[in-house]
Amino acid sequence: DVQLVESGGGLVQPGGSLRLSCAASGFPFSSYDMAWVRQTPGQGFEWVAGINPWGGNTYYADFVKGRFTISRDNANNALSLQMNSLKTEDTGVYYCATVYFDWRYIYVRKPEERNFGYWGQGTQVTVSA
């Protein structure tokens, strides 16, 4: 069975940092493009970052460029998101997910929920003073 388990969320002050982790199992992780997405109170669904199967290419939404870093460890079926300089608008539930589209798509339109396959249960990130 496919499983994606997110962890690492919590409460942090503006300007602080958090590192999210995702443990994957039940599918050939190293063959999949992966992403971090989030559900926020103000903007709803948002794609955050992506990475290709071998980890050589990474992609970021404009609102996190220079602040967030996505990475993967295929030997351990793990995906990570390092979040620095956090803002209150980053508050939301963060999910790791499999990707079924060409990354050139992000320059044409915003990815939607239907563009992602498997999702985890999510981890809550709250940025507040």
XYZ file of N, CA, C and O in Angstrom:
516
model
N 0.835 -1.197 0.000
C 0.000 0.000 0.000
C 0.868 1.245 0.000
O 1.874 1.310 0.693
N 0.448 2.252 -0.771
C 1.168 3.512 -0.834
C 0.972 4.285 0.462
O -0.160 4.445 0.930
N 2.078 4.770 1.024
C 2.016 5.588 2.222
C 2.958 6.773 2.105
O 4.100 6.632 1.675
N 2.470 7.950 2.489
C 3.261 9.168 2.577
C 2.962 9.774 3.941
O 1.823 10.141 4.213
N 3.973 9.865 4.792
C 3.783 10.328 6.156
C 4.625 11.569 6.405
O 5.853 11.490 6.460
N 3.953 12.718 6.559
C 4.632 13.985 6.813
C 4.849 14.195 8.311
O 4.041 13.751 9.133
N 5.921 14.909 8.639
C 6.209 15.262 10.016
C 7.075 16.513 10.042
O 7.595 16.943 9.016
N 7.228 17.110 11.223
C 8.111 18.249 11.390
C 7.434 19.593 11.531
O 8.102 20.599 11.774
N 6.117 19.637 11.372
C 5.406 20.894 11.523
C 5.354 21.336 12.972
O 5.736 20.603 13.880
N 4.879 22.558 13.178
C 4.777 23.091 14.523
C 4.534 24.577 14.518
O 4.200 25.164 13.490
N 4.700 25.191 15.684
C 4.514 26.625 15.865
C 5.866 27.317 15.845
O 6.792 26.912 16.554
N 5.977 28.365 15.042
C 7.228 29.109 14.928
C 6.925 30.593 14.751
O 5.886 30.962 14.203
N 7.826 31.448 15.224
C 7.659 32.891 15.075
C 8.054 33.347 13.674
O 8.850 32.686 13.003
N 7.505 34.472 13.204
C 7.932 35.011 11.906
C 9.446 35.170 11.861
O 10.059 35.624 12.826
N 10.046 34.780 10.736
C 11.487 34.828 10.591
C 12.182 33.547 11.003
O 13.384 33.379 10.733
N 11.455 32.640 11.623
C 12.015 31.386 12.081
C 12.102 30.331 10.998
O 11.774 30.579 9.837
N 12.530 29.127 11.399
C 12.736 28.029 10.453
C 12.096 26.739 10.932
O 11.950 26.512 12.134
N 11.722 25.892 9.979
C 11.231 24.551 10.240
C 11.727 23.642 9.124
O 11.922 24.095 7.995
N 11.911 22.367 9.443
C 12.262 21.381 8.442
C 11.204 20.287 8.442
O 11.015 19.606 9.451
N 10.528 20.117 7.313
C 9.508 19.095 7.168
C 10.098 17.850 6.527
O 10.984 17.934 5.674
N 9.582 16.693 6.925
C 10.033 15.422 6.373
C 8.846 14.611 5.890
O 7.735 14.748 6.406
N 9.086 13.761 4.905
C 8.066 12.873 4.368
C 8.679 11.502 4.169
O 9.681 11.367 3.456
N 8.099 10.497 4.808
C 8.548 9.119 4.660
C 7.627 8.402 3.686
O 6.411 8.347 3.905
N 8.190 7.865 2.612
C 7.410 7.217 1.565
C 7.617 5.714 1.566
O 8.707 5.218 1.866
N 6.565 4.966 1.219
C 6.664 3.519 1.109
C 5.547 2.996 0.213
O 4.562 3.684 -0.035
N 5.722 1.782 -0.281
C 4.683 1.133 -1.056
C 4.667 1.444 -2.541
O 3.739 1.023 -3.249
N 5.652 2.172 -3.029
C 5.759 2.485 -4.456
C 7.216 2.799 -4.776
O 8.009 3.080 -3.867
N 7.595 2.755 -6.069
C 9.000 3.016 -6.456
C 9.330 4.504 -6.356
O 9.333 5.229 -7.353
N 9.619 4.950 -5.152
C 9.846 6.356 -4.846
C 10.842 7.022 -5.787
O 10.615 8.139 -6.248
N 11.958 6.348 -6.072
C 13.017 6.940 -6.881
C 12.627 7.153 -8.341
O 13.369 7.806 -9.075
N 11.475 6.634 -8.765
C 10.998 6.815 -10.130
C 9.985 7.953 -10.262
O 9.548 8.258 -11.373
N 9.620 8.570 -9.158
C 8.572 9.585 -9.152
C 9.074 11.005 -8.946
O 9.937 11.265 -8.094
N 8.509 11.936 -9.721
C 8.615 13.350 -9.390
C 7.805 13.571 -8.115
O 6.722 13.004 -7.961
N 8.327 14.382 -7.208
C 7.663 14.632 -5.940
C 7.479 16.128 -5.719
O 8.160 16.958 -6.326
N 6.563 16.472 -4.833
C 6.276 17.877 -4.554
C 5.826 18.080 -3.122
O 5.371 17.143 -2.455
N 5.957 19.306 -2.673
C 5.308 19.775 -1.455
C 4.208 20.744 -1.875
O 4.446 21.637 -2.695
N 3.028 20.555 -1.324
C 1.896 21.442 -1.569
C 1.324 21.836 -0.216
O 1.660 21.230 0.808
N 0.463 22.849 -0.204
C -0.121 23.268 1.066
C -1.547 23.759 0.888
O -1.958 24.146 -0.201
N -2.297 23.736 1.977
C -3.644 24.277 2.051
C -3.613 25.382 3.097
O -3.329 25.121 4.269
N -3.878 26.621 2.664
C -3.806 27.771 3.564
C -5.173 28.408 3.733
O -6.022 28.329 2.841
N -5.399 29.077 4.879
C -6.692 29.734 5.109
C -6.999 30.824 4.095
O -8.145 30.965 3.673
N -5.994 31.593 3.679
C -6.222 32.725 2.793
C -6.250 32.394 1.319
O -7.078 32.929 0.575
N -5.353 31.516 0.872
C -5.204 31.246 -0.558
C -5.691 29.873 -0.994
O -5.719 29.583 -2.194
N -6.047 29.020 -0.041
C -6.487 27.681 -0.394
C -5.326 26.809 -0.840
O -4.228 26.894 -0.299
N -5.568 25.984 -1.861
C -4.524 25.097 -2.352
C -3.417 25.859 -3.062
O -3.689 26.733 -3.894
N -2.160 25.525 -2.748
C -1.001 26.099 -3.414
C 0.085 25.041 -3.578
O 0.423 24.341 -2.628
N 0.634 24.941 -4.794
C 1.841 24.162 -4.989
C 3.018 24.968 -4.439
O 3.087 26.182 -4.642
N 3.952 24.321 -3.760
C 5.060 25.003 -3.098
C 6.400 24.737 -3.772
O 7.128 25.666 -4.116
N 6.754 23.470 -3.947
C 8.055 23.110 -4.503
C 8.003 21.727 -5.127
O 7.170 20.897 -4.758
N 8.919 21.463 -6.073
C 8.978 20.166 -6.723
C 10.396 19.722 -6.980
O 11.331 20.536 -6.972
N 10.563 18.425 -7.234
C 11.878 17.855 -7.475
C 11.730 16.649 -8.393
O 10.779 15.879 -8.270
N 12.664 16.483 -9.328
C 12.576 15.373 -10.259
C 13.069 14.083 -9.604
O 13.593 14.106 -8.489
N 12.914 12.926 -10.265
C 13.207 11.642 -9.609
C 14.616 11.501 -9.062
O 14.798 10.914 -7.989
N 15.618 12.021 -9.778
C 16.996 11.865 -9.340
C 17.489 13.027 -8.477
O 18.616 12.987 -7.979
N 16.686 14.064 -8.311
C 17.026 15.174 -7.438
C 17.886 16.250 -8.056
O 18.247 17.214 -7.370
N 18.198 16.145 -9.340
C 19.062 17.112 -9.990
C 18.387 18.418 -10.353
O 19.060 19.432 -10.549
N 17.058 18.405 -10.458
C 16.292 19.592 -10.806
C 15.268 19.883 -9.726
O 14.542 18.983 -9.295
N 15.216 21.138 -9.302
C 14.228 21.573 -8.321
C 13.444 22.756 -8.857
O 13.937 23.516 -9.701
N 12.225 22.915 -8.359
C 11.312 23.944 -8.845
C 10.586 24.559 -7.657
O 10.239 23.861 -6.705
N 10.343 25.878 -7.717
C 9.742 26.576 -6.597
C 8.692 27.579 -7.046
O 8.853 28.238 -8.081
N 7.631 27.690 -6.263
C 6.678 28.765 -6.455
C 7.367 30.084 -6.123
O 8.264 30.131 -5.277
N 6.954 31.161 -6.789
C 7.604 32.458 -6.600
C 7.619 32.909 -5.142
O 8.588 33.531 -4.692
N 6.578 32.598 -4.408
C 6.467 33.112 -3.044
C 7.368 32.416 -2.032
O 7.423 32.830 -0.874
N 8.103 31.365 -2.457
C 9.039 30.703 -1.547
C 10.477 30.703 -2.057
O 11.379 30.259 -1.328
N 10.721 31.205 -3.251
C 12.070 31.219 -3.812
C 13.029 31.991 -2.909
O 12.734 33.091 -2.472
N 14.171 31.387 -2.631
C 15.156 31.998 -1.763
C 14.936 31.723 -0.299
O 15.802 32.050 0.524
N 13.797 31.134 0.062
C 13.481 30.844 1.453
C 13.368 29.351 1.741
O 13.761 28.899 2.812
N 12.807 28.579 0.801
C 12.577 27.148 0.991
C 13.512 26.340 0.101
O 13.880 26.773 -0.997
N 13.884 25.140 0.558
C 14.704 24.226 -0.222
C 14.121 22.822 -0.153
O 13.941 22.279 0.936
N 13.829 22.230 -1.316
C 13.327 20.864 -1.370
C 14.500 19.925 -1.669
O 15.409 20.268 -2.427
N 14.477 18.741 -1.074
C 15.519 17.753 -1.315
C 14.944 16.353 -1.137
O 13.852 16.187 -0.589
N 15.682 15.350 -1.605
C 15.227 13.975 -1.441
C 16.403 13.057 -1.183
O 17.535 13.330 -1.595
N 16.125 11.951 -0.507
C 17.104 10.917 -0.227
C 16.483 9.613 -0.707
O 15.727 8.972 0.014
N 16.788 9.243 -1.949
C 16.165 8.067 -2.547
C 16.544 6.764 -1.842
O 15.767 5.813 -1.845
N 17.737 6.709 -1.259
C 18.168 5.508 -0.553
C 17.278 5.223 0.653
O 17.143 4.068 1.063
N 16.676 6.273 1.211
C 15.821 6.124 2.382
C 14.366 6.474 2.116
O 13.578 6.599 3.059
N 13.999 6.633 0.847
C 12.622 6.967 0.462
C 12.095 8.167 1.246
O 11.004 8.127 1.823
N 12.890 9.232 1.267
C 12.538 10.402 2.067
C 12.572 11.689 1.249
O 13.438 11.879 0.390
N 11.632 12.571 1.545
C 11.535 13.894 0.939
C 11.561 14.924 2.055
O 10.967 14.700 3.111
N 12.246 16.054 1.831
C 12.367 17.081 2.857
C 12.050 18.459 2.300
O 12.149 18.698 1.102
N 11.675 19.359 3.202
C 11.473 20.768 2.853
C 12.035 21.619 3.978
O 11.484 21.636 5.080
N 13.138 22.294 3.706
C 13.723 23.228 4.659
C 13.082 24.588 4.431
O 13.159 25.137 3.332
N 12.457 25.138 5.467
C 11.749 26.408 5.368
C 12.428 27.430 6.271
O 12.478 27.255 7.491
N 12.941 28.495 5.669
C 13.586 29.575 6.400
C 12.827 30.880 6.184
O 12.028 31.003 5.263
N 13.104 31.862 7.033
C 12.475 33.180 6.934
C 10.964 33.078 6.801
O 10.346 33.711 5.944
N 10.360 32.286 7.660
C 8.929 32.020 7.575
C 8.097 33.273 7.836
O 8.459 34.118 8.654
N 6.979 33.365 7.116
C 6.052 34.477 7.215
C 4.707 33.977 7.713
O 4.383 32.796 7.562
N 3.899 34.874 8.258
C 2.588 34.477 8.756
C 1.739 33.850 7.656
O 0.958 32.930 7.916
N 1.894 34.313 6.418
C 1.119 33.775 5.313
C 1.551 32.373 4.884
O 0.917 31.761 4.021
N 2.636 31.854 5.476
C 3.048 30.477 5.229
C 2.260 29.480 6.073
O 2.408 28.269 5.900
N 1.443 29.980 6.974
C 0.634 29.116 7.832
C -0.296 28.238 7.003
O -0.963 28.715 6.082
N -0.332 26.952 7.329
C -1.203 26.042 6.618
C -0.822 24.599 6.865
O 0.093 24.303 7.630
N -1.535 23.699 6.209
C -1.229 22.278 6.293
C -0.389 21.896 5.082
O -0.799 22.133 3.941
N 0.764 21.312 5.321
C 1.706 20.955 4.263
C 1.669 19.459 3.987
O 1.668 18.643 4.907
N 1.653 19.112 2.701
C 1.576 17.732 2.260
C 2.702 17.417 1.274
O 3.069 18.262 0.459
N 3.238 16.197 1.313
C 4.068 15.728 0.215
C 3.169 14.942 -0.724
O 2.173 14.345 -0.306
N 3.499 14.960 -2.012
C 2.636 14.345 -3.006
C 3.425 13.892 -4.223
O 4.474 14.456 -4.547
N 2.915 12.877 -4.904
C 3.497 12.463 -6.174
C 2.994 13.384 -7.275
O 1.913 13.962 -7.176
N 3.786 13.511 -8.336
C 3.510 14.433 -9.429
C 3.368 13.664 -10.734
O 4.179 12.789 -11.030
N 2.363 14.039 -11.531
C 2.119 13.366 -12.798
C 2.115 14.310 -13.999
O 1.504 14.007 -15.026
N 2.794 15.443 -13.892
C 2.845 16.399 -14.997
C 4.278 16.784 -15.341
O 5.193 16.639 -14.531
N 4.465 17.330 -16.544
C 5.739 17.870 -16.994
C 5.996 19.180 -16.244
O 5.102 20.013 -16.140
N 7.205 19.366 -15.729
C 7.502 20.564 -14.950
C 7.385 21.869 -15.734
O 7.257 22.935 -15.135
N 7.414 21.805 -17.058
C 7.203 23.010 -17.861
C 5.803 23.576 -17.665
O 5.550 24.749 -17.936
N 4.902 22.750 -17.159
C 3.527 23.155 -16.872
C 3.460 24.332 -15.902
O 2.550 25.170 -16.003
N 4.393 24.425 -14.957
C 4.345 25.471 -13.933
C 4.530 26.869 -14.517
O 4.190 27.856 -13.861
N 5.068 26.962 -15.735
C 5.251 28.254 -16.394
C 4.045 28.652 -17.241
O 4.004 29.757 -17.785
N 3.070 27.765 -17.316
C 1.858 27.994 -18.096
C 0.674 28.329 -17.200
O -0.071 29.279 -17.461
N 0.492 27.567 -16.139
C -0.615 27.781 -15.226
C -0.287 27.194 -13.862
O 0.659 26.414 -13.724
N -1.072 27.561 -12.859
C -0.868 27.042 -11.512
C -1.293 25.582 -11.437
O -2.392 25.241 -11.870
N -0.450 24.708 -10.886
C -0.865 23.317 -10.681
C -2.074 23.251 -9.745
O -2.178 24.038 -8.802
N -2.970 22.334 -10.032
C -4.168 22.152 -9.235
C -4.135 20.806 -8.523
O -3.290 19.958 -8.814
N -5.069 20.608 -7.601
C -5.123 19.361 -6.839
C -5.121 18.131 -7.743
O -4.479 17.127 -7.435
N -5.808 18.214 -8.871
C -5.945 17.078 -9.776
C -4.636 16.697 -10.459
O -4.542 15.619 -11.047
N -3.624 17.561 -10.402
C -2.322 17.299 -11.008
C -1.405 16.470 -10.114
O -0.294 16.128 -10.519
N -1.873 16.150 -8.917
C -1.094 15.382 -7.965
C -1.805 14.077 -7.645
O -3.029 14.046 -7.538
N -1.012 13.010 -7.489
C -1.587 11.696 -7.266
C -1.816 11.366 -5.814
O -2.866 11.666 -5.249
N -0.817 10.756 -5.193
C -0.924 10.378 -3.790
C -0.552 11.533 -2.875
O 0.404 12.264 -3.139
N -1.312 11.684 -1.790
C -1.073 12.691 -0.762
C -0.873 12.014 0.570
O -1.397 10.936 0.809
N -0.162 12.671 1.466
C -0.042 12.197 2.829
C -1.147 12.782 3.687
O -2.106 13.383 3.183
N -1.020 12.616 4.998
C -2.029 13.132 5.927
C -1.821 14.606 6.252
O -2.715 15.263 6.776
N -0.646 15.128 5.956
C -0.338 16.524 6.178
C 0.248 16.806 7.547
O 0.061 16.049 8.493
N 0.967 17.925 7.651
C 1.510 18.386 8.918
C 1.260 19.884 9.040
O 1.470 20.636 8.090
N 0.777 20.315 10.194
C 0.385 21.706 10.407
C 1.586 22.593 10.688
O 2.409 22.293 11.560
N 1.672 23.699 9.956
C 2.683 24.726 10.184
C 1.964 26.006 10.569
O 1.109 26.490 9.830
N 2.300 26.548 11.737
C 1.691 27.785 12.200
C 2.786 28.810 12.462
O 3.670 28.574 13.285
N 2.723 29.936 11.751
C 3.696 31.016 11.910
C 2.970 32.180 12.568
O 2.083 32.782 11.966
N 3.328 32.479 13.798
C 2.626 33.499 14.557
C 3.528 34.108 15.616
O 4.358 33.426 16.213
N 3.353 35.415 15.843
C 4.082 36.108 16.885
C 3.374 35.995 18.225
O 3.915 36.365 19.260
